[in-house]
Amino acid sequence: MDAMKALPSSLLPRLPRFTRAPWLMLAALALCIAGPAQALRIKEVAAVQGVRSNQLTGYGLVVGLDGTGDLTTQMPYTTQAMSNYLLQMGISLPPAMASQLQLKNVAAVIVTTQLPAFAQPGQQIDVVVSSMGNSKSLKGGTLIATPMRGADGEIYALAQGNLVVGGAGASAGGSKVQINHLSAGRIPLGAQVERSVPTPLNEGDTINLGLNASDFQTARRVAQVAHLVVGQEAHDLRPRRLEGDRLLQPPVLDLQDRPAALDGEG
């Protein structure tokens, strides 16, 4: 019976120290992997329906070029646009003289930008200016006042300012070196918003959240967070949207910035 007794712990074999280190590292790695999932904000998994940007475009003229403008003999619309601009300024030219203008310092351009959601009159936005003729370079040019129109034909912004061209070029002795192209540029804060776009979010008493991915699990947890913010008034849970009824709290960002634990499988 004495032989059946357990051996003292001092007599049991022990693993060497160098063989225990890998097992400790694996255990620590398993603990890191099995840690709690991070919470996501609602704005990272959903977007407010009806809140989007709008594309604006306009036709304008860039003046002040160093002889790199459009060849008016090949681009008649540049001459016509300049004649119309001079007429607005009170300068009238005979048709025969207007057709003979040699405007080497003027280029016809297309101006594009995006009107952000909730943009208000007076706000400034960036614009992109691109040559639509045979101008060699827009570097050093200035865009004169250009109305920016939306898809409905209404004017929403007015663009004007000095161009910033990212390219550079030089030519001498029949050789030419150019980095990037010089027929497009940007005007930081070059357009001023003149009219705001009405959005359904400001007109009704409900907010619709559209999920980026159709997932009932995510929709249910977004609804739980909405209930914490606005109470049980948020309802009508659907796979692609969540409708809140009479959300009286004006800051929508408070709802979007609220974290929602989205761990688990959907």
Short mmCIF file of the C-alpha atoms (twelve columns), coordinates in Angstrom:
data_MODEL
# 
_entry.id   MODEL 
# 
loop_
_atom_site.group_PDB 
_atom_site.id 
_atom_site.type_symbol 
_atom_site.label_atom_id 
_atom_site.label_alt_id 
_atom_site.label_comp_id 
_atom_site.label_asym_id 
_atom_site.label_seq_id 
_atom_site.Cartn_x 
_atom_site.Cartn_y 
_atom_site.Cartn_z 
_atom_site.pdbx_PDB_model_num 
ATOM 1   C CA . MET A 1   0.000   0.000  0.000   1 
ATOM 2   C CA . ASP A 2   2.912   2.325  0.688   1 
ATOM 3   C CA . ALA A 3   4.091   1.809  -2.868  1 
ATOM 4   C CA . MET A 4   0.702   3.085  -4.115  1 
ATOM 5   C CA . LYS A 5   1.152   6.415  -2.367  1 
ATOM 6   C CA . ALA A 6   1.727   9.448  -4.501  1 
ATOM 7   C CA . LEU A 7   5.277   10.550 -4.995  1 
ATOM 8   C CA . PRO A 8   6.342   13.842 -3.492  1 
ATOM 9   C CA . SER A 9   6.197   16.849 -5.824  1 
ATOM 10  C CA . SER A 10  9.946   17.243 -5.557  1 
ATOM 11  C CA . LEU A 11  10.402  13.855 -7.249  1 
ATOM 12  C CA . LEU A 12  8.077   14.596 -10.208 1 
ATOM 13  C CA . PRO A 13  9.783   15.436 -13.512 1 
ATOM 14  C CA . ARG A 14  9.658   19.094 -14.503 1 
ATOM 15  C CA . LEU A 15  9.771   20.584 -17.971 1 
ATOM 16  C CA . PRO A 16  12.809  22.655 -18.738 1 
ATOM 17  C CA . ARG A 17  12.319  26.431 -18.681 1 
ATOM 18  C CA . PHE A 18  12.963  26.824 -22.407 1 
ATOM 19  C CA . THR A 19  10.192  24.346 -23.288 1 
ATOM 20  C CA . ARG A 20  7.576   26.204 -21.205 1 
ATOM 21  C CA . ALA A 21  8.114   29.565 -22.931 1 
ATOM 22  C CA . PRO A 22  6.319   28.674 -26.218 1 
ATOM 23  C CA . TRP A 23  3.298   27.427 -24.310 1 
ATOM 24  C CA . LEU A 24  3.103   30.684 -22.348 1 
ATOM 25  C CA . MET A 25  3.293   32.682 -25.569 1 
ATOM 26  C CA . LEU A 26  0.505   30.632 -27.146 1 
ATOM 27  C CA . ALA A 27  -1.699  31.136 -24.084 1 
ATOM 28  C CA . ALA A 28  -1.148  34.899 -24.173 1 
ATOM 29  C CA . LEU A 29  -1.960  34.974 -27.886 1 
ATOM 30  C CA . ALA A 30  -5.182  33.048 -27.305 1 
ATOM 31  C CA . LEU A 31  -6.230  35.558 -24.650 1 
ATOM 32  C CA . CYS A 32  -5.614  38.432 -27.064 1 
ATOM 33  C CA . ILE A 33  -7.641  36.794 -29.814 1 
ATOM 34  C CA . ALA A 34  -10.536 35.965 -27.500 1 
ATOM 35  C CA . GLY A 35  -10.762 39.534 -26.183 1 
ATOM 36  C CA . PRO A 36  -14.021 41.504 -26.345 1 
ATOM 37  C CA . ALA A 37  -15.052 42.874 -29.751 1 
ATOM 38  C CA . GLN A 38  -14.784 46.610 -30.228 1 
ATOM 39  C CA . ALA A 39  -17.969 48.621 -30.541 1 
ATOM 40  C CA . LEU A 40  -18.693 50.425 -33.802 1 
ATOM 41  C CA . ARG A 41  -20.436 53.734 -34.306 1 
ATOM 42  C CA . ILE A 42  -23.702 53.717 -36.198 1 
ATOM 43  C CA . LYS A 43  -22.254 56.001 -38.897 1 
ATOM 44  C CA . GLU A 44  -19.772 53.216 -39.734 1 
ATOM 45  C CA . VAL A 45  -22.487 50.653 -40.541 1 
ATOM 46  C CA . ALA A 46  -25.351 52.869 -41.726 1 
ATOM 47  C CA . ALA A 47  -26.074 56.206 -43.371 1 
ATOM 48  C CA . VAL A 48  -28.936 58.650 -43.069 1 
ATOM 49  C CA . GLN A 49  -31.138 58.335 -46.141 1 
ATOM 50  C CA . GLY A 50  -31.556 61.514 -48.146 1 
ATOM 51  C CA . VAL A 51  -28.213 62.976 -47.017 1 
ATOM 52  C CA . ARG A 52  -25.896 63.125 -50.030 1 
ATOM 53  C CA . SER A 53  -23.792 65.524 -52.064 1 
ATOM 54  C CA . ASN A 54  -24.843 67.034 -55.403 1 
ATOM 55  C CA . GLN A 55  -22.688 67.523 -58.484 1 
ATOM 56  C CA . LEU A 56  -22.369 71.029 -59.914 1 
ATOM 57  C CA . THR A 57  -20.835 72.077 -63.223 1 
ATOM 58  C CA . GLY A 58  -20.266 75.280 -65.121 1 
ATOM 59  C CA . TYR A 59  -18.654 76.768 -68.222 1 
ATOM 60  C CA . GLY A 60  -16.162 79.573 -67.753 1 
ATOM 61  C CA . LEU A 61  -13.057 81.347 -68.985 1 
ATOM 62  C CA . VAL A 62  -9.543  81.385 -67.574 1 
ATOM 63  C CA . VAL A 63  -7.657  84.599 -68.293 1 
ATOM 64  C CA . GLY A 64  -4.125  85.801 -67.636 1 
ATOM 65  C CA . LEU A 65  -2.312  82.910 -69.321 1 
ATOM 66  C CA . ASP A 66  1.206   83.425 -70.666 1 
ATOM 67  C CA . GLY A 67  0.373   82.855 -74.304 1 
ATOM 68  C CA . THR A 68  -0.799  79.271 -73.656 1 
ATOM 69  C CA . GLY A 69  -4.505  79.836 -74.226 1 
ATOM 70  C CA . ASP A 70  -6.841  78.480 -76.893 1 
ATOM 71  C CA . LEU A 71  -6.270  79.072 -80.592 1 
ATOM 72  C CA . THR A 72  -9.417  81.028 -81.367 1 
ATOM 73  C CA . THR A 73  -9.287  80.089 -85.054 1 
ATOM 74  C CA . GLN A 74  -9.866  76.466 -84.023 1 
ATOM 75  C CA . MET A 75  -12.011 77.094 -80.933 1 
ATOM 76  C CA . PRO A 76  -14.733 79.605 -81.916 1 
ATOM 77  C CA . TYR A 77  -16.677 79.154 -78.675 1 
ATOM 78  C CA . THR A 78  -13.834 80.801 -76.740 1 
ATOM 79  C CA . THR A 79  -14.252 83.960 -78.789 1 
ATOM 80  C CA . GLN A 80  -18.030 83.820 -78.442 1 
ATOM 81  C CA . ALA A 81  -17.810 83.395 -74.665 1 
ATOM 82  C CA . MET A 82  -15.427 86.329 -74.356 1 
ATOM 83  C CA . SER A 83  -17.703 88.502 -76.521 1 
ATOM 84  C CA . ASN A 84  -20.674 87.639 -74.270 1 
ATOM 85  C CA . TYR A 85  -18.626 88.463 -71.171 1 
ATOM 86  C CA . LEU A 86  -17.557 91.820 -72.605 1 
ATOM 87  C CA . LEU A 87  -21.187 92.544 -73.482 1 
ATOM 88  C CA . GLN A 88  -22.181 91.939 -69.857 1 
ATOM 89  C CA . MET A 89  -19.466 94.404 -68.828 1 
ATOM 90  C CA . GLY A 90  -20.940 97.030 -71.174 1 
ATOM 91  C CA . ILE A 91  -18.478 96.581 -74.040 1 
ATOM 92  C CA . SER A 92  -20.056 95.845 -77.410 1 
ATOM 93  C CA . LEU A 93  -17.967 94.744 -80.381 1 
ATOM 94  C CA . PRO A 94  -19.113 94.483 -83.998 1 
ATOM 95  C CA . PRO A 95  -19.587 90.869 -85.105 1 
ATOM 96  C CA . ALA A 96  -16.847 91.160 -87.727 1 
ATOM 97  C CA . MET A 97  -14.337 92.413 -85.166 1 
ATOM 98  C CA . ALA A 98  -15.380 89.904 -82.513 1 
ATOM 99  C CA . SER A 99  -14.738 86.984 -84.859 1 
ATOM 100 C CA . GLN A 100 -11.185 88.193 -85.487 1 
ATOM 101 C CA . LEU A 101 -10.079 88.311 -81.859 1 
ATOM 102 C CA . GLN A 102 -6.822  86.499 -81.136 1 
ATOM 103 C CA . LEU A 103 -7.078  85.523 -77.479 1 
ATOM 104 C CA . LYS A 104 -3.836  83.755 -76.700 1 
ATOM 105 C CA . ASN A 105 -4.205  84.452 -72.982 1 
ATOM 106 C CA . VAL A 106 -7.745  83.050 -72.613 1 
ATOM 107 C CA . ALA A 107 -8.912  79.427 -72.372 1 
ATOM 108 C CA . ALA A 108 -12.394 77.921 -72.221 1 
ATOM 109 C CA . VAL A 109 -12.791 75.582 -69.255 1 
ATOM 110 C CA . ILE A 110 -15.292 73.322 -67.522 1 
ATOM 111 C CA . VAL A 111 -15.624 73.839 -63.770 1 
ATOM 112 C CA . THR A 112 -16.875 71.001 -61.566 1 
ATOM 113 C CA . THR A 113 -17.458 70.567 -57.858 1 
ATOM 114 C CA . GLN A 114 -19.599 68.715 -55.337 1 
ATOM 115 C CA . LEU A 115 -22.083 70.531 -53.152 1 
ATOM 116 C CA . PRO A 116 -21.940 68.902 -49.704 1 
ATOM 117 C CA . ALA A 117 -25.060 67.924 -47.843 1 
ATOM 118 C CA . PHE A 118 -26.467 70.687 -45.612 1 
ATOM 119 C CA . ALA A 119 -24.314 73.328 -47.365 1 
ATOM 120 C CA . GLN A 120 -25.616 76.806 -46.593 1 
ATOM 121 C CA . PRO A 121 -25.286 80.102 -48.513 1 
ATOM 122 C CA . GLY A 122 -21.906 81.693 -47.881 1 
ATOM 123 C CA . GLN A 123 -20.048 78.427 -47.393 1 
ATOM 124 C CA . GLN A 124 -16.949 77.964 -49.589 1 
ATOM 125 C CA . ILE A 125 -16.069 74.749 -51.437 1 
ATOM 126 C CA . ASP A 126 -13.218 73.586 -53.684 1 
ATOM 127 C CA . VAL A 127 -13.578 73.456 -57.472 1 
ATOM 128 C CA . VAL A 128 -11.746 71.631 -60.271 1 
ATOM 129 C CA . VAL A 129 -11.017 73.516 -63.505 1 
ATOM 130 C CA . SER A 130 -10.311 71.551 -66.719 1 
ATOM 131 C CA . SER A 131 -9.506  72.851 -70.181 1 
ATOM 132 C CA . MET A 132 -11.990 71.972 -72.922 1 
ATOM 133 C CA . GLY A 133 -10.039 73.460 -75.842 1 
ATOM 134 C CA . ASN A 134 -6.484  73.246 -77.144 1 
ATOM 135 C CA . SER A 135 -4.890  75.324 -74.418 1 
ATOM 136 C CA . LYS A 136 -1.333  74.227 -73.670 1 
ATOM 137 C CA . SER A 137 -1.332  75.216 -70.025 1 
ATOM 138 C CA . LEU A 138 -3.599  76.771 -67.399 1 
ATOM 139 C CA . LYS A 139 -0.709  77.608 -65.104 1 
ATOM 140 C CA . GLY A 140 -0.897  81.144 -63.746 1 
ATOM 141 C CA . GLY A 141 -4.461  81.698 -64.955 1 
ATOM 142 C CA . THR A 142 -7.440  83.170 -63.148 1 
ATOM 143 C CA . LEU A 143 -10.984 81.887 -63.458 1 
ATOM 144 C CA . ILE A 144 -13.500 84.682 -63.885 1 
ATOM 145 C CA . ALA A 145 -16.903 84.496 -62.198 1 
ATOM 146 C CA . THR A 146 -18.562 81.237 -63.290 1 
ATOM 147 C CA . PRO A 147 -22.059 80.162 -62.227 1 
ATOM 148 C CA . MET A 148 -22.259 76.536 -61.055 1 
ATOM 149 C CA . ARG A 149 -25.478 74.759 -61.975 1 
ATOM 150 C CA . GLY A 150 -27.069 71.550 -60.739 1 
ATOM 151 C CA . ALA A 151 -28.911 68.843 -62.630 1 
ATOM 152 C CA . ASP A 152 -32.077 70.955 -62.487 1 
ATOM 153 C CA . GLY A 153 -30.375 73.898 -64.229 1 
ATOM 154 C CA . GLU A 154 -30.485 76.150 -61.166 1 
ATOM 155 C CA . ILE A 155 -27.439 78.083 -59.954 1 
ATOM 156 C CA . TYR A 156 -26.201 76.875 -56.560 1 
ATOM 157 C CA . ALA A 157 -22.691 78.339 -56.371 1 
ATOM 158 C CA . LEU A 158 -20.410 80.925 -57.955 1 
ATOM 159 C CA . ALA A 159 -16.754 80.073 -58.690 1 
ATOM 160 C CA . GLN A 160 -13.817 82.433 -59.154 1 
ATOM 161 C CA . GLY A 161 -10.148 82.593 -58.232 1 
ATOM 162 C CA . ASN A 162 -6.545  81.746 -59.117 1 
ATOM 163 C CA . LEU A 163 -5.745  78.233 -60.327 1 
ATOM 164 C CA . VAL A 164 -3.301  75.895 -58.640 1 
ATOM 165 C CA . VAL A 165 -1.802  73.548 -61.251 1 
ATOM 166 C CA . GLY A 166 0.180   70.567 -60.005 1 
ATOM 167 C CA . GLY A 167 2.214   70.048 -63.184 1 
ATOM 168 C CA . ALA A 168 5.275   71.853 -64.512 1 
ATOM 169 C CA . GLY A 169 6.913   72.102 -67.891 1 
ATOM 170 C CA . ALA A 170 9.637   73.905 -69.837 1 
ATOM 171 C CA . SER A 171 10.830  73.988 -73.452 1 
ATOM 172 C CA . ALA A 172 13.931  75.393 -75.138 1 
ATOM 173 C CA . GLY A 173 15.976  74.657 -78.230 1 
ATOM 174 C CA . GLY A 174 13.364  72.332 -79.674 1 
ATOM 175 C CA . SER A 175 13.261  70.089 -76.574 1 
ATOM 176 C CA . LYS A 176 10.458  69.931 -74.061 1 
ATOM 177 C CA . VAL A 177 10.165  68.573 -70.535 1 
ATOM 178 C CA . GLN A 178 6.858   68.228 -68.721 1 
ATOM 179 C CA . ILE A 179 5.801   66.715 -65.382 1 
ATOM 180 C CA . ASN A 180 2.132   65.775 -65.145 1 
ATOM 181 C CA . HIS A 181 -0.319  67.593 -67.391 1 
ATOM 182 C CA . LEU A 182 -1.002  71.315 -67.255 1 
ATOM 183 C CA . SER A 183 -4.547  71.425 -68.612 1 
ATOM 184 C CA . ALA A 184 -6.318  70.994 -65.257 1 
ATOM 185 C CA . GLY A 185 -6.082  72.603 -61.850 1 
ATOM 186 C CA . ARG A 186 -7.877  73.331 -58.607 1 
ATOM 187 C CA . ILE A 187 -9.072  76.407 -56.768 1 
ATOM 188 C CA . PRO A 188 -9.176  75.738 -53.019 1 
ATOM 189 C CA . LEU A 189 -12.312 77.299 -51.546 1 
ATOM 190 C CA . GLY A 190 -12.907 78.804 -54.988 1 
ATOM 191 C CA . ALA A 191 -16.708 78.621 -55.029 1 
ATOM 192 C CA . GLN A 192 -19.252 80.218 -52.731 1 
ATOM 193 C CA . VAL A 193 -22.582 78.548 -52.134 1 
ATOM 194 C CA . GLU A 194 -25.492 80.749 -53.182 1 
ATOM 195 C CA . ARG A 195 -28.393 78.378 -52.529 1 
ATOM 196 C CA . SER A 196 -28.958 75.390 -50.263 1 
ATOM 197 C CA . VAL A 197 -30.485 72.123 -51.431 1 
ATOM 198 C CA . PRO A 198 -33.625 71.093 -49.502 1 
ATOM 199 C CA . THR A 199 -33.336 67.641 -47.960 1 
ATOM 200 C CA . PRO A 200 -36.139 65.366 -46.722 1 
ATOM 201 C CA . LEU A 201 -34.341 65.115 -43.384 1 
ATOM 202 C CA . ASN A 202 -35.137 68.744 -42.555 1 
ATOM 203 C CA . GLU A 203 -38.733 68.574 -43.755 1 
ATOM 204 C CA . GLY A 204 -40.168 65.578 -41.875 1 
ATOM 205 C CA . ASP A 205 -40.225 64.290 -38.302 1 
ATOM 206 C CA . THR A 206 -38.604 60.924 -39.060 1 
ATOM 207 C CA . ILE A 207 -35.053 59.777 -39.719 1 
ATOM 208 C CA . ASN A 208 -34.342 56.797 -41.976 1 
ATOM 209 C CA . LEU A 209 -31.100 54.888 -41.507 1 
ATOM 210 C CA . GLY A 210 -30.002 52.700 -44.424 1 
ATOM 211 C CA . LEU A 211 -27.623 49.870 -43.538 1 
ATOM 212 C CA . ASN A 212 -24.528 49.456 -45.674 1 
ATOM 213 C CA . ALA A 213 -25.126 45.679 -45.682 1 
ATOM 214 C CA . SER A 214 -28.464 43.874 -45.415 1 
ATOM 215 C CA . ASP A 215 -28.154 42.186 -42.030 1 
ATOM 216 C CA . PHE A 216 -30.951 41.548 -39.507 1 
ATOM 217 C CA . GLN A 217 -28.449 41.157 -36.666 1 
ATOM 218 C CA . THR A 218 -26.923 44.575 -37.332 1 
ATOM 219 C CA . ALA A 219 -30.342 46.168 -37.788 1 
ATOM 220 C CA . ARG A 220 -31.523 44.778 -34.450 1 
ATOM 221 C CA . ARG A 221 -28.503 46.149 -32.589 1 
ATOM 222 C CA . VAL A 222 -28.764 49.543 -34.269 1 
ATOM 223 C CA . ALA A 223 -32.387 49.613 -33.104 1 
ATOM 224 C CA . GLN A 224 -31.290 48.826 -29.550 1 
ATOM 225 C CA . VAL A 225 -28.923 51.802 -29.568 1 
ATOM 226 C CA . ALA A 226 -31.645 54.026 -31.024 1 
ATOM 227 C CA . HIS A 227 -33.960 52.980 -28.188 1 
ATOM 228 C CA . LEU A 228 -31.325 54.044 -25.692 1 
ATOM 229 C CA . VAL A 229 -31.152 57.511 -27.259 1 
ATOM 230 C CA . VAL A 230 -34.797 58.281 -28.085 1 
ATOM 231 C CA . GLY A 231 -36.637 55.700 -26.046 1 
ATOM 232 C CA . GLN A 232 -39.178 53.252 -27.428 1 
ATOM 233 C CA . GLU A 233 -40.331 55.698 -30.124 1 
ATOM 234 C CA . ALA A 234 -37.883 54.152 -32.626 1 
ATOM 235 C CA . HIS A 235 -39.566 51.251 -34.352 1 
ATOM 236 C CA . ASP A 236 -40.297 49.577 -37.700 1 
ATOM 237 C CA . LEU A 237 -37.192 47.423 -37.949 1 
ATOM 238 C CA . ARG A 238 -36.483 46.210 -41.466 1 
ATOM 239 C CA . PRO A 239 -33.482 44.516 -43.041 1 
ATOM 240 C CA . ARG A 240 -32.304 47.636 -44.858 1 
ATOM 241 C CA . ARG A 241 -33.556 50.554 -42.838 1 
ATOM 242 C CA . LEU A 242 -34.618 51.736 -39.413 1 
ATOM 243 C CA . GLU A 243 -37.333 54.354 -39.091 1 
ATOM 244 C CA . GLY A 244 -37.641 56.526 -36.024 1 
ATOM 245 C CA . ASP A 245 -40.959 58.196 -35.296 1 
ATOM 246 C CA . ARG A 246 -40.891 61.858 -34.170 1 
ATOM 247 C CA . LEU A 247 -37.212 62.138 -33.361 1 
ATOM 248 C CA . LEU A 248 -37.276 65.495 -31.642 1 
ATOM 249 C CA . GLN A 249 -33.565 65.663 -30.807 1 
ATOM 250 C CA . PRO A 250 -32.053 67.877 -33.551 1 
ATOM 251 C CA . PRO A 251 -28.404 66.653 -33.547 1 
ATOM 252 C CA . VAL A 252 -28.468 63.533 -35.699 1 
ATOM 253 C CA . LEU A 253 -24.735 63.040 -35.129 1 
ATOM 254 C CA . ASP A 254 -25.414 62.120 -31.510 1 
ATOM 255 C CA . LEU A 255 -27.280 59.060 -32.757 1 
ATOM 256 C CA . GLN A 256 -24.639 58.185 -35.320 1 
ATOM 257 C CA . ASP A 257 -21.729 58.621 -32.906 1 
ATOM 258 C CA . ARG A 258 -23.326 56.375 -30.283 1 
ATOM 259 C CA . PRO A 259 -21.382 53.083 -30.186 1 
ATOM 260 C CA . ALA A 260 -23.192 49.871 -31.011 1 
ATOM 261 C CA . ALA A 261 -21.708 46.515 -30.048 1 
ATOM 262 C CA . LEU A 262 -21.798 44.514 -33.260 1 
ATOM 263 C CA . ASP A 263 -19.915 41.457 -32.134 1 
ATOM 264 C CA . GLY A 264 -21.235 38.068 -33.103 1 
ATOM 265 C CA . GLU A 265 -22.371 36.639 -36.354 1 
ATOM 266 C CA . GLY A 266 -25.163 38.212 -38.385 1 
# 
